PDB file of N, CA and C and ligand atoms in Angstrom:
ATOM      1  N   MET Y   1       8.622  -8.541 -12.377  1.00  0.00           N
ATOM      2  CA  MET Y   1       9.519  -7.887 -11.408  1.00  0.00           C
ATOM      3  C   MET Y   1      10.966  -8.121 -11.799  1.00  0.00           C
ATOM      4  N   ASN Y   2      11.261  -9.403 -12.110  1.00  0.00           N
ATOM      5  CA  ASN Y   2      12.638  -9.714 -12.505  1.00  0.00           C
ATOM      6  C   ASN Y   2      13.006  -8.970 -13.783  1.00  0.00           C
ATOM      7  N   GLU Y   3      12.022  -8.788 -14.685  1.00  0.00           N
ATOM      8  CA  GLU Y   3      12.296  -8.075 -15.934  1.00  0.00           C
ATOM      9  C   GLU Y   3      12.679  -6.628 -15.649  1.00  0.00           C
ATOM     10  N   LEU Y   4      11.993  -6.004 -14.707  1.00  0.00           N
ATOM     11  CA  LEU Y   4      12.321  -4.620 -14.383  1.00  0.00           C
ATOM     12  C   LEU Y   4      13.707  -4.514 -13.764  1.00  0.00           C
ATOM     13  N   CYS Y   5      14.050  -5.494 -12.950  1.00  0.00           N
ATOM     14  CA  CYS Y   5      15.403  -5.501 -12.386  1.00  0.00           C
ATOM     15  C   CYS Y   5      16.436  -5.603 -13.492  1.00  0.00           C
ATOM     16  N   LYS Y   6      16.111  -6.383 -14.522  1.00  0.00           N
ATOM     17  CA  LYS Y   6      17.062  -6.569 -15.618  1.00  0.00           C
ATOM     18  C   LYS Y   6      17.335  -5.271 -16.349  1.00  0.00           C
ATOM     19  N   THR Y   7      16.329  -4.391 -16.419  1.00  0.00           N
ATOM     20  CA  THR Y   7      16.541  -3.143 -17.148  1.00  0.00           C
ATOM     21  C   THR Y   7      17.591  -2.279 -16.477  1.00  0.00           C
ATOM     22  N   ILE Y   8      17.883  -2.530 -15.237  1.00  0.00           N
ATOM     23  CA  ILE Y   8      18.968  -1.777 -14.592  1.00  0.00           C
ATOM     24  C   ILE Y   8      20.189  -2.666 -14.390  1.00  0.00           C
ATOM     25  N   GLY Y   9      20.213  -3.796 -15.091  1.00  0.00           N
ATOM     26  CA  GLY Y   9      21.398  -4.642 -15.037  1.00  0.00           C
ATOM     27  C   GLY Y   9      21.463  -5.559 -13.840  1.00  0.00           C
ATOM     28  N   GLY Y  10      20.323  -5.787 -13.193  1.00  0.00           N
ATOM     29  CA  GLY Y  10      20.326  -6.625 -11.998  1.00  0.00           C
ATOM     30  C   GLY Y  10      19.321  -7.755 -12.098  1.00  0.00           C
ATOM     31  N   TYR Y  11      18.882  -8.233 -10.967  1.00  0.00           N
ATOM     32  CA  TYR Y  11      17.906  -9.319 -10.894  1.00  0.00           C
ATOM     33  C   TYR Y  11      17.232  -9.232  -9.532  1.00  0.00           C
ATOM     34  N   LEU Y  12      16.113  -9.918  -9.394  1.00  0.00           N
ATOM     35  CA  LEU Y  12      15.423  -9.920  -8.100  1.00  0.00           C
ATOM     36  C   LEU Y  12      16.370 -10.474  -7.037  1.00  0.00           C
ATOM     37  N   ALA Y  13      16.403  -9.850  -5.913  1.00  0.00           N
ATOM     38  CA  ALA Y  13      17.415 -10.133  -4.892  1.00  0.00           C
ATOM     39  C   ALA Y  13      17.461 -11.605  -4.491  1.00  0.00           C
ATOM     40  N   GLU Y  14      18.680 -12.117  -4.366  1.00  0.00           N
ATOM     41  CA  GLU Y  14      18.918 -13.483  -3.918  1.00  0.00           C
ATOM     42  C   GLU Y  14      19.754 -13.415  -2.648  1.00  0.00           C
ATOM     43  N   ILE Y  15      19.182 -13.895  -1.586  1.00  0.00           N
ATOM     44  CA  ILE Y  15      19.866 -13.805  -0.295  1.00  0.00           C
ATOM     45  C   ILE Y  15      20.622 -15.104  -0.063  1.00  0.00           C
ATOM     46  N   ASP Y  16      21.932 -15.012   0.059  1.00  0.00           N
ATOM     47  CA  ASP Y  16      22.760 -16.216   0.133  1.00  0.00           C
ATOM     48  C   ASP Y  16      23.252 -16.540   1.533  1.00  0.00           C
ATOM     49  N   SER Y  17      23.063 -15.648   2.473  1.00  0.00           N
ATOM     50  CA  SER Y  17      23.581 -15.900   3.824  1.00  0.00           C
ATOM     51  C   SER Y  17      22.779 -15.079   4.822  1.00  0.00           C
ATOM     52  N   LEU Y  18      22.930 -15.432   6.097  1.00  0.00           N
ATOM     53  CA  LEU Y  18      22.240 -14.655   7.131  1.00  0.00           C
ATOM     54  C   LEU Y  18      22.820 -13.246   7.203  1.00  0.00           C
ATOM     55  N   ASP Y  19      24.114 -13.102   6.915  1.00  0.00           N
ATOM     56  CA  ASP Y  19      24.706 -11.765   6.873  1.00  0.00           C
ATOM     57  C   ASP Y  19      24.013 -10.891   5.843  1.00  0.00           C
ATOM     58  N   GLU Y  20      23.824 -11.477   4.658  1.00  0.00           N
ATOM     59  CA  GLU Y  20      23.168 -10.715   3.601  1.00  0.00           C
ATOM     60  C   GLU Y  20      21.720 -10.444   3.985  1.00  0.00           C
ATOM     61  N   GLN Y  21      21.081 -11.420   4.622  1.00  0.00           N
ATOM     62  CA  GLN Y  21      19.711 -11.207   5.054  1.00  0.00           C
ATOM     63  C   GLN Y  21      19.627 -10.030   6.029  1.00  0.00           C
ATOM     64  N   ASN Y  22      20.566  -9.968   6.956  1.00  0.00           N
ATOM     65  CA  ASN Y  22      20.570  -8.867   7.920  1.00  0.00           C
ATOM     66  C   ASN Y  22      20.791  -7.533   7.226  1.00  0.00           C
ATOM     67  N   PHE Y  23      21.671  -7.539   6.229  1.00  0.00           N
ATOM     68  CA  PHE Y  23      21.926  -6.320   5.475  1.00  0.00           C
ATOM     69  C   PHE Y  23      20.648  -5.851   4.778  1.00  0.00           C
ATOM     70  N   VAL Y  24      19.973  -6.790   4.101  1.00  0.00           N
ATOM     71  CA  VAL Y  24      18.754  -6.428   3.375  1.00  0.00           C
ATOM     72  C   VAL Y  24      17.659  -6.002   4.347  1.00  0.00           C
ATOM     73  N   ALA Y  25      17.597  -6.659   5.498  1.00  0.00           N
ATOM     74  CA  ALA Y  25      16.592  -6.283   6.500  1.00  0.00           C
ATOM     75  C   ALA Y  25      16.786  -4.833   6.923  1.00  0.00           C
ATOM     76  N   GLY Y  26      18.031  -4.418   7.081  1.00  0.00           N
ATOM     77  CA  GLY Y  26      18.315  -3.031   7.448  1.00  0.00           C
ATOM     78  C   GLY Y  26      17.892  -2.076   6.343  1.00  0.00           C
ATOM     79  N   PHE Y  27      18.152  -2.485   5.103  1.00  0.00           N
ATOM     80  CA  PHE Y  27      17.779  -1.669   3.950  1.00  0.00           C
ATOM     81  C   PHE Y  27      16.266  -1.510   3.891  1.00  0.00           C
ATOM     82  N   ILE Y  28      15.554  -2.616   4.099  1.00  0.00           N
ATOM     83  CA  ILE Y  28      14.094  -2.576   4.033  1.00  0.00           C
ATOM     84  C   ILE Y  28      13.523  -1.692   5.129  1.00  0.00           C
ATOM     85  N   LYS Y  29      14.088  -1.801   6.297  1.00  0.00           N
ATOM     86  CA  LYS Y  29      13.626  -0.993   7.417  1.00  0.00           C
ATOM     87  C   LYS Y  29      13.777   0.492   7.105  1.00  0.00           C
ATOM     88  N   ALA Y  30      14.879   0.833   6.437  1.00  0.00           N
ATOM     89  CA  ALA Y  30      15.175   2.241   6.176  1.00  0.00           C
ATOM     90  C   ALA Y  30      14.384   2.799   4.989  1.00  0.00           C
ATOM     91  N   HIS Y  31      14.056   1.948   4.009  1.00  0.00           N
ATOM     92  CA  HIS Y  31      13.580   2.497   2.731  1.00  0.00           C
ATOM     93  C   HIS Y  31      12.202   2.030   2.280  1.00  0.00           C
ATOM     94  N   THR Y  32      11.559   1.109   2.981  1.00  0.00           N
ATOM     95  CA  THR Y  32      10.292   0.597   2.471  1.00  0.00           C
ATOM     96  C   THR Y  32       9.228   0.587   3.558  1.00  0.00           C
ATOM     97  N   GLU Y  33       8.078   0.043   3.188  1.00  0.00           N
ATOM     98  CA  GLU Y  33       6.986  -0.103   4.152  1.00  0.00           C
ATOM     99  C   GLU Y  33       7.149  -1.375   4.962  1.00  0.00           C
ATOM    100  N   ARG Y  34       8.357  -1.871   5.041  1.00  0.00           N
ATOM    101  CA  ARG Y  34       8.698  -3.028   5.878  1.00  0.00           C
ATOM    102  C   ARG Y  34       8.411  -4.363   5.217  1.00  0.00           C
ATOM    103  N   PHE Y  35       8.010  -4.355   3.949  1.00  0.00           N
ATOM    104  CA  PHE Y  35       7.906  -5.645   3.265  1.00  0.00           C
ATOM    105  C   PHE Y  35       8.226  -5.455   1.796  1.00  0.00           C
ATOM    106  N   ALA Y  36       8.858  -6.463   1.212  1.00  0.00           N
ATOM    107  CA  ALA Y  36       9.263  -6.374  -0.186  1.00  0.00           C
ATOM    108  C   ALA Y  36       9.604  -7.770  -0.694  1.00  0.00           C
ATOM    109  N   PHE Y  37       9.243  -8.004  -1.961  1.00  0.00           N
ATOM    110  CA  PHE Y  37       9.561  -9.290  -2.585  1.00  0.00           C
ATOM    111  C   PHE Y  37      11.067  -9.461  -2.767  1.00  0.00           C
ATOM    112  N   ILE Y  38      11.514 -10.718  -2.665  1.00  0.00           N
ATOM    113  CA  ILE Y  38      12.845 -11.074  -3.145  1.00  0.00           C
ATOM    114  C   ILE Y  38      12.668 -12.124  -4.245  1.00  0.00           C
ATOM    115  N   GLY Y  39      13.767 -12.624  -4.789  1.00  0.00           N
ATOM    116  CA  GLY Y  39      13.678 -13.448  -5.992  1.00  0.00           C
ATOM    117  C   GLY Y  39      13.532 -14.937  -5.771  1.00  0.00           C
ATOM    118  N   ALA Y  40      12.825 -15.360  -4.730  1.00  0.00           N
ATOM    119  CA  ALA Y  40      12.674 -16.789  -4.455  1.00  0.00           C
ATOM    120  C   ALA Y  40      11.239 -17.243  -4.723  1.00  0.00           C
ATOM    121  N   ASN Y  41      11.079 -18.492  -5.145  1.00  0.00           N
ATOM    122  CA  ASN Y  41       9.740 -19.039  -5.357  1.00  0.00           C
ATOM    123  C   ASN Y  41       9.769 -20.561  -5.271  1.00  0.00           C
ATOM    124  N   ASP Y  42       8.583 -21.146  -5.031  1.00  0.00           N
ATOM    125  CA  ASP Y  42       8.467 -22.614  -5.060  1.00  0.00           C
ATOM    126  C   ASP Y  42       7.372 -23.033  -6.043  1.00  0.00           C
ATOM    127  N   VAL Y  43       7.347 -22.300  -7.192  1.00  0.00           N
ATOM    128  CA  VAL Y  43       6.332 -22.564  -8.217  1.00  0.00           C
ATOM    129  C   VAL Y  43       6.458 -23.975  -8.780  1.00  0.00           C
ATOM    130  N   LYS Y  44       7.682 -24.386  -9.047  1.00  0.00           N
ATOM    131  CA  LYS Y  44       7.893 -25.678  -9.695  1.00  0.00           C
ATOM    132  C   LYS Y  44       7.577 -26.841  -8.777  1.00  0.00           C
ATOM    133  N   ARG Y  45       8.034 -26.737  -7.557  1.00  0.00           N
ATOM    134  CA  ARG Y  45       7.845 -27.844  -6.631  1.00  0.00           C
ATOM    135  C   ARG Y  45       7.506 -27.288  -5.256  1.00  0.00           C
ATOM    136  N   GLU Y  46       6.296 -27.518  -4.814  1.00  0.00           N
ATOM    137  CA  GLU Y  46       5.821 -26.964  -3.556  1.00  0.00           C
ATOM    138  C   GLU Y  46       6.776 -27.308  -2.402  1.00  0.00           C
ATOM    139  N   GLY Y  47       7.193 -26.276  -1.669  1.00  0.00           N
ATOM    140  CA  GLY Y  47       8.046 -26.491  -0.508  1.00  0.00           C
ATOM    141  C   GLY Y  47       9.534 -26.441  -0.816  1.00  0.00           C
ATOM    142  N   THR Y  48       9.886 -26.432  -2.105  1.00  0.00           N
ATOM    143  CA  THR Y  48      11.300 -26.333  -2.486  1.00  0.00           C
ATOM    144  C   THR Y  48      11.534 -24.966  -3.113  1.00  0.00           C
ATOM    145  N   PHE Y  49      12.149 -24.081  -2.353  1.00  0.00           N
ATOM    146  CA  PHE Y  49      12.326 -22.705  -2.829  1.00  0.00           C
ATOM    147  C   PHE Y  49      13.641 -22.555  -3.582  1.00  0.00           C
ATOM    148  N   VAL Y  50      13.542 -21.943  -4.760  1.00  0.00           N
ATOM    149  CA  VAL Y  50      14.726 -21.664  -5.579  1.00  0.00           C
ATOM    150  C   VAL Y  50      14.692 -20.195  -5.987  1.00  0.00           C
ATOM    151  N   TYR Y  51      15.838 -19.709  -6.454  1.00  0.00           N
ATOM    152  CA  TYR Y  51      15.917 -18.333  -6.923  1.00  0.00           C
ATOM    153  C   TYR Y  51      15.621 -18.246  -8.413  1.00  0.00           C
ATOM    154  N   TYR Y  52      14.960 -17.167  -8.811  1.00  0.00           N
ATOM    155  CA  TYR Y  52      14.599 -16.964 -10.213  1.00  0.00           C
ATOM    156  C   TYR Y  52      15.828 -16.935 -11.115  1.00  0.00           C
ATOM    157  N   ASN Y  53      16.783 -16.125 -10.731  1.00  0.00           N
ATOM    158  CA  ASN Y  53      17.877 -15.817 -11.638  1.00  0.00           C
ATOM    159  C   ASN Y  53      18.910 -16.941 -11.705  1.00  0.00           C
ATOM    160  N   SER Y  54      19.407 -17.362 -10.568  1.00  0.00           N
ATOM    161  CA  SER Y  54      20.481 -18.363 -10.547  1.00  0.00           C
ATOM    162  C   SER Y  54      19.939 -19.787 -10.560  1.00  0.00           C
ATOM    163  N   LYS Y  55      18.635 -19.955 -10.265  1.00  0.00           N
ATOM    164  CA  LYS Y  55      18.001 -21.274 -10.121  1.00  0.00           C
ATOM    165  C   LYS Y  55      18.550 -22.056  -8.924  1.00  0.00           C
ATOM    166  N   LYS Y  56      19.363 -21.424  -8.127  1.00  0.00           N
ATOM    167  CA  LYS Y  56      19.949 -22.110  -6.969  1.00  0.00           C
ATOM    168  C   LYS Y  56      18.904 -22.305  -5.876  1.00  0.00           C
ATOM    169  N   PRO Y  57      19.074 -23.358  -5.062  1.00  0.00           N
ATOM    170  CA  PRO Y  57      18.178 -23.518  -3.925  1.00  0.00           C
ATOM    171  C   PRO Y  57      18.383 -22.391  -2.917  1.00  0.00           C
ATOM    172  N   VAL Y  58      17.306 -21.999  -2.275  1.00  0.00           N
ATOM    173  CA  VAL Y  58      17.389 -20.964  -1.250  1.00  0.00           C
ATOM    174  C   VAL Y  58      17.978 -21.597   0.016  1.00  0.00           C
ATOM    175  N   PRO Y  59      19.037 -21.022   0.568  1.00  0.00           N
ATOM    176  CA  PRO Y  59      19.643 -21.604   1.769  1.00  0.00           C
ATOM    177  C   PRO Y  59      18.741 -21.430   2.987  1.00  0.00           C
ATOM    178  N   ALA Y  60      19.131 -22.041   4.086  1.00  0.00           N
ATOM    179  CA  ALA Y  60      18.359 -21.906   5.323  1.00  0.00           C
ATOM    180  C   ALA Y  60      18.417 -20.460   5.785  1.00  0.00           C
ATOM    181  N   LEU Y  61      17.298 -19.777   5.713  1.00  0.00           N
ATOM    182  CA  LEU Y  61      17.246 -18.372   6.102  1.00  0.00           C
ATOM    183  C   LEU Y  61      16.301 -18.217   7.272  1.00  0.00           C
ATOM    184  N   ASN Y  62      16.147 -16.997   7.685  1.00  0.00           N
ATOM    185  CA  ASN Y  62      15.336 -16.682   8.849  1.00  0.00           C
ATOM    186  C   ASN Y  62      13.874 -16.482   8.452  1.00  0.00           C
ATOM    187  N   TRP Y  63      13.139 -17.586   8.350  1.00  0.00           N
ATOM    188  CA  TRP Y  63      11.710 -17.486   8.054  1.00  0.00           C
ATOM    189  C   TRP Y  63      10.969 -16.946   9.272  1.00  0.00           C
ATOM    190  N   CYS Y  64       9.870 -16.250   9.033  1.00  0.00           N
ATOM    191  CA  CYS Y  64       9.028 -15.795  10.136  1.00  0.00           C
ATOM    192  C   CYS Y  64       8.414 -17.015  10.818  1.00  0.00           C
ATOM    193  N   PRO Y  65       8.032 -16.886  12.078  1.00  0.00           N
ATOM    194  CA  PRO Y  65       7.447 -18.030  12.792  1.00  0.00           C
ATOM    195  C   PRO Y  65       6.254 -18.608  12.030  1.00  0.00           C
ATOM    196  N   GLY Y  66       6.258 -19.917  11.814  1.00  0.00           N
ATOM    197  CA  GLY Y  66       5.150 -20.573  11.127  1.00  0.00           C
ATOM    198  C   GLY Y  66       5.217 -20.499   9.609  1.00  0.00           C
ATOM    199  N   GLU Y  67       6.234 -19.811   9.084  1.00  0.00           N
ATOM    200  CA  GLU Y  67       6.379 -19.688   7.626  1.00  0.00           C
ATOM    201  C   GLU Y  67       7.524 -20.578   7.129  1.00  0.00           C
ATOM    202  N   PRO Y  68       7.565 -20.995   5.891  1.00  0.00           N
ATOM    203  CA  PRO Y  68       6.515 -20.785   4.882  1.00  0.00           C
ATOM    204  C   PRO Y  68       5.313 -21.698   5.116  1.00  0.00           C
ATOM    205  N   ASP Y  69       4.090 -21.154   5.021  1.00  0.00           N
ATOM    206  CA  ASP Y  69       2.885 -21.930   5.329  1.00  0.00           C
ATOM    207  C   ASP Y  69       2.030 -22.224   4.092  1.00  0.00           C
ATOM    208  N   ASN Y  70       2.432 -21.676   2.910  1.00  0.00           N
ATOM    209  CA  ASN Y  70       1.657 -21.931   1.692  1.00  0.00           C
ATOM    210  C   ASN Y  70       0.169 -21.700   1.936  1.00  0.00           C
ATOM    211  N   PHE Y  71      -0.148 -20.594   2.589  1.00  0.00           N
ATOM    212  CA  PHE Y  71      -1.508 -20.277   3.027  1.00  0.00           C
ATOM    213  C   PHE Y  71      -2.525 -20.411   1.891  1.00  0.00           C
ATOM    214  N   LEU Y  72      -3.628 -21.090   2.147  1.00  0.00           N
ATOM    215  CA  LEU Y  72      -4.673 -21.350   1.152  1.00  0.00           C
ATOM    216  C   LEU Y  72      -4.109 -22.037  -0.094  1.00  0.00           C
ATOM    217  N   ASN Y  73      -2.998 -22.725   0.096  1.00  0.00           N
ATOM    218  CA  ASN Y  73      -2.349 -23.439  -1.013  1.00  0.00           C
ATOM    219  C   ASN Y  73      -2.052 -22.503  -2.184  1.00  0.00           C
ATOM    220  N   SER Y  74      -1.718 -21.252  -1.880  1.00  0.00           N
ATOM    221  CA  SER Y  74      -1.592 -20.262  -2.954  1.00  0.00           C
ATOM    222  C   SER Y  74      -0.353 -19.379  -2.820  1.00  0.00           C
ATOM    223  N   GLU Y  75       0.598 -19.757  -1.976  1.00  0.00           N
ATOM    224  CA  GLU Y  75       1.730 -18.861  -1.751  1.00  0.00           C
ATOM    225  C   GLU Y  75       3.033 -19.466  -2.280  1.00  0.00           C
ATOM    226  N   ASP Y  76       3.492 -18.940  -3.406  1.00  0.00           N
ATOM    227  CA  ASP Y  76       4.698 -19.488  -4.038  1.00  0.00           C
ATOM    228  C   ASP Y  76       5.802 -18.452  -4.232  1.00  0.00           C
ATOM    229  N   CYS Y  77       5.565 -17.219  -3.789  1.00  0.00           N
ATOM    230  CA  CYS Y  77       6.620 -16.211  -3.868  1.00  0.00           C
ATOM    231  C   CYS Y  77       7.064 -15.851  -2.453  1.00  0.00           C
ATOM    232  N   VAL Y  78       8.137 -15.088  -2.342  1.00  0.00           N
ATOM    233  CA  VAL Y  78       8.721 -14.828  -1.024  1.00  0.00           C
ATOM    234  C   VAL Y  78       8.942 -13.335  -0.823  1.00  0.00           C
ATOM    235  N   GLU Y  79       8.555 -12.869   0.343  1.00  0.00           N
ATOM    236  CA  GLU Y  79       8.781 -11.473   0.694  1.00  0.00           C
ATOM    237  C   GLU Y  79       9.561 -11.386   2.001  1.00  0.00           C
ATOM    238  N   PHE Y  80      10.263 -10.297   2.136  1.00  0.00           N
ATOM    239  CA  PHE Y  80      10.773  -9.894   3.425  1.00  0.00           C
ATOM    240  C   PHE Y  80       9.625  -9.266   4.174  1.00  0.00           C
ATOM    241  N   TRP Y  81       9.451  -9.640   5.396  1.00  0.00           N
ATOM    242  CA  TRP Y  81       8.395  -9.067   6.216  1.00  0.00           C
ATOM    243  C   TRP Y  81       9.076  -8.592   7.479  1.00  0.00           C
ATOM    244  N   SER Y  82       9.334  -7.308   7.552  1.00  0.00           N
ATOM    245  CA  SER Y  82      10.180  -6.763   8.606  1.00  0.00           C
ATOM    246  C   SER Y  82      11.545  -7.416   8.491  1.00  0.00           C
ATOM    247  N   ASN Y  83      11.947  -8.273   9.436  1.00  0.00           N
ATOM    248  CA  ASN Y  83      13.294  -8.840   9.345  1.00  0.00           C
ATOM    249  C   ASN Y  83      13.298 -10.351   9.138  1.00  0.00           C
ATOM    250  N   CYS Y  84      12.149 -10.911   8.745  1.00  0.00           N
ATOM    251  CA  CYS Y  84      12.109 -12.347   8.464  1.00  0.00           C
ATOM    252  C   CYS Y  84      11.380 -12.574   7.145  1.00  0.00           C
ATOM    253  N   LEU Y  85      11.366 -13.822   6.693  1.00  0.00           N
ATOM    254  CA  LEU Y  85      10.808 -14.139   5.381  1.00  0.00           C
ATOM    255  C   LEU Y  85       9.451 -14.817   5.496  1.00  0.00           C
ATOM    256  N   ASN Y  86       8.585 -14.531   4.528  1.00  0.00           N
ATOM    257  CA  ASN Y  86       7.250 -15.115   4.467  1.00  0.00           C
ATOM    258  C   ASN Y  86       6.955 -15.486   3.022  1.00  0.00           C
ATOM    259  N   ASP Y  87       6.341 -16.643   2.797  1.00  0.00           N
ATOM    260  CA  ASP Y  87       5.849 -16.935   1.454  1.00  0.00           C
ATOM    261  C   ASP Y  87       4.503 -16.250   1.283  1.00  0.00           C
ATOM    262  N   LEU Y  88       4.245 -15.722   0.086  1.00  0.00           N
ATOM    263  CA  LEU Y  88       2.967 -15.072  -0.162  1.00  0.00           C
ATOM    264  C   LEU Y  88       2.576 -15.262  -1.616  1.00  0.00           C
ATOM    265  N   ASN Y  89       1.342 -14.862  -1.928  1.00  0.00           N
ATOM    266  CA  ASN Y  89       0.817 -15.035  -3.268  1.00  0.00           C
ATOM    267  C   ASN Y  89       1.601 -14.185  -4.268  1.00  0.00           C
ATOM    268  N   CYS Y  90       1.973 -14.798  -5.395  1.00  0.00           N
ATOM    269  CA  CYS Y  90       2.785 -14.093  -6.393  1.00  0.00           C
ATOM    270  C   CYS Y  90       2.031 -12.937  -7.040  1.00  0.00           C
ATOM    271  N   GLY Y  91       0.700 -12.949  -6.976  1.00  0.00           N
ATOM    272  CA  GLY Y  91      -0.080 -11.907  -7.610  1.00  0.00           C
ATOM    273  C   GLY Y  91      -0.174 -10.638  -6.790  1.00  0.00           C
ATOM    274  N   TYR Y  92       0.322 -10.689  -5.588  1.00  0.00           N
ATOM    275  CA  TYR Y  92       0.278  -9.516  -4.726  1.00  0.00           C
ATOM    276  C   TYR Y  92       1.138  -8.403  -5.308  1.00  0.00           C
ATOM    277  N   ILE Y  93       0.603  -7.172  -5.358  1.00  0.00           N
ATOM    278  CA  ILE Y  93       1.370  -6.049  -5.887  1.00  0.00           C
ATOM    279  C   ILE Y  93       2.073  -5.356  -4.736  1.00  0.00           C
ATOM    280  N   GLY Y  94       3.370  -5.337  -4.786  1.00  0.00           N
ATOM    281  CA  GLY Y  94       4.091  -4.687  -3.700  1.00  0.00           C
ATOM    282  C   GLY Y  94       5.465  -4.238  -4.146  1.00  0.00           C
ATOM    283  N   GLN Y  95       6.213  -3.765  -3.213  1.00  0.00           N
ATOM    284  CA  GLN Y  95       7.570  -3.369  -3.515  1.00  0.00           C
ATOM    285  C   GLN Y  95       8.447  -4.607  -3.634  1.00  0.00           C
ATOM    286  N   TYR Y  96       9.571  -4.459  -4.291  1.00  0.00           N
ATOM    287  CA  TYR Y  96      10.491  -5.581  -4.381  1.00  0.00           C
ATOM    288  C   TYR Y  96      11.917  -5.071  -4.503  1.00  0.00           C
ATOM    289  N   ILE Y  97      12.843  -5.946  -4.291  1.00  0.00           N
ATOM    290  CA  ILE Y  97      14.244  -5.545  -4.213  1.00  0.00           C
ATOM    291  C   ILE Y  97      15.044  -6.153  -5.345  1.00  0.00           C
ATOM    292  N   CYS Y  98      15.760  -5.290  -6.048  1.00  0.00           N
ATOM    293  CA  CYS Y  98      16.678  -5.767  -7.078  1.00  0.00           C
ATOM    294  C   CYS Y  98      18.081  -5.833  -6.491  1.00  0.00           C
ATOM    295  N   GLU Y  99      18.836  -6.788  -7.004  1.00  0.00           N
ATOM    296  CA  GLU Y  99      20.227  -6.910  -6.589  1.00  0.00           C
ATOM    297  C   GLU Y  99      21.116  -6.664  -7.797  1.00  0.00           C
ATOM    298  N   LEU Y 100      22.153  -5.875  -7.598  1.00  0.00           N
ATOM    299  CA  LEU Y 100      23.127  -5.637  -8.652  1.00  0.00           C
ATOM    300  C   LEU Y 100      24.417  -6.352  -8.308  1.00  0.00           C
ATOM    301  N   ARG Y 101      25.266  -6.481  -9.297  1.00  0.00           N
ATOM    302  CA  ARG Y 101      26.511  -7.222  -9.111  1.00  0.00           C
ATOM    303  C   ARG Y 101      27.303  -6.796  -7.888  1.00  0.00           C
ATOM    304  N   LEU Y 102      27.307  -5.499  -7.588  1.00  0.00           N
ATOM    305  CA  LEU Y 102      28.104  -5.016  -6.466  1.00  0.00           C
ATOM    306  C   LEU Y 102      27.354  -5.153  -5.155  1.00  0.00           C
ATOM    307  N   LYS Y 103      26.243  -5.923  -5.189  1.00  0.00           N
ATOM    308  CA  LYS Y 103      25.441  -6.152  -3.983  1.00  0.00           C
ATOM    309  C   LYS Y 103      24.866  -4.857  -3.435  1.00  0.00           C
ATOM    310  N   ARG Y 104      24.513  -3.960  -4.361  1.00  0.00           N
ATOM    311  CA  ARG Y 104      23.850  -2.742  -3.904  1.00  0.00           C
ATOM    312  C   ARG Y 104      22.395  -2.816  -4.330  1.00  0.00           C
ATOM    313  N   PRO Y 105      21.487  -3.104  -3.402  1.00  0.00           N
ATOM    314  CA  PRO Y 105      20.082  -3.229  -3.771  1.00  0.00           C
ATOM    315  C   PRO Y 105      19.512  -1.885  -4.230  1.00  0.00           C
ATOM    316  N   GLY Y 106      18.593  -1.943  -5.187  1.00  0.00           N
ATOM    317  CA  GLY Y 106      17.881  -0.749  -5.616  1.00  0.00           C
ATOM    318  C   GLY Y 106      16.393  -1.000  -5.438  1.00  0.00           C
ATOM    319  N   MET Y 107      15.657  -0.012  -5.147  1.00  0.00           N
ATOM    320  CA  MET Y 107      14.255  -0.187  -4.781  1.00  0.00           C
ATOM    321  C   MET Y 107      13.339   0.361  -5.859  1.00  0.00           C
ATOM    322  N   PHE Y 108      12.325  -0.411  -6.229  1.00  0.00           N
ATOM    323  CA  PHE Y 108      11.343   0.054  -7.200  1.00  0.00           C
ATOM    324  C   PHE Y 108       9.945  -0.222  -6.690  1.00  0.00           C
ATOM    325  N   ASN Y 109       9.006   0.608  -7.105  1.00  0.00           N
ATOM    326  CA  ASN Y 109       7.619   0.359  -6.726  1.00  0.00           C
ATOM    327  C   ASN Y 109       6.902  -0.361  -7.847  1.00  0.00           C
TER     328      ASN Y 109
HETATM  329 CA1   CA G   1       4.206 -22.573  -1.944  1.00  0.00          CA
HETATM  330 CA1   CA G   2       2.946 -17.380   4.196  1.00  0.00          CA
END
């Protein structure tokens, strides 16, 4: 996913603030089936979410109630689910959001 974002000069979306989260939530509501991957994961260390591109820790964001739950000990990627975040299995095929320098997300299937 991150590789495809790179082909357009971007990277998997990194949400740095609640403002940005709200912006992306609006974008998802308007353009997707209400869920889409962003660029966060806890592959390296369970429970510690970092971004793929910048390697920065994921700030305190609006997780969905009860999330992240690492369901079946198999959820290391992160999706937007309506207007909150959920950890889910990285093998799931779904939509995802790329971020470009000007903070204009682009959508790919
Ligand atoms: Ca996990
Ligand atoms: Ca979950």
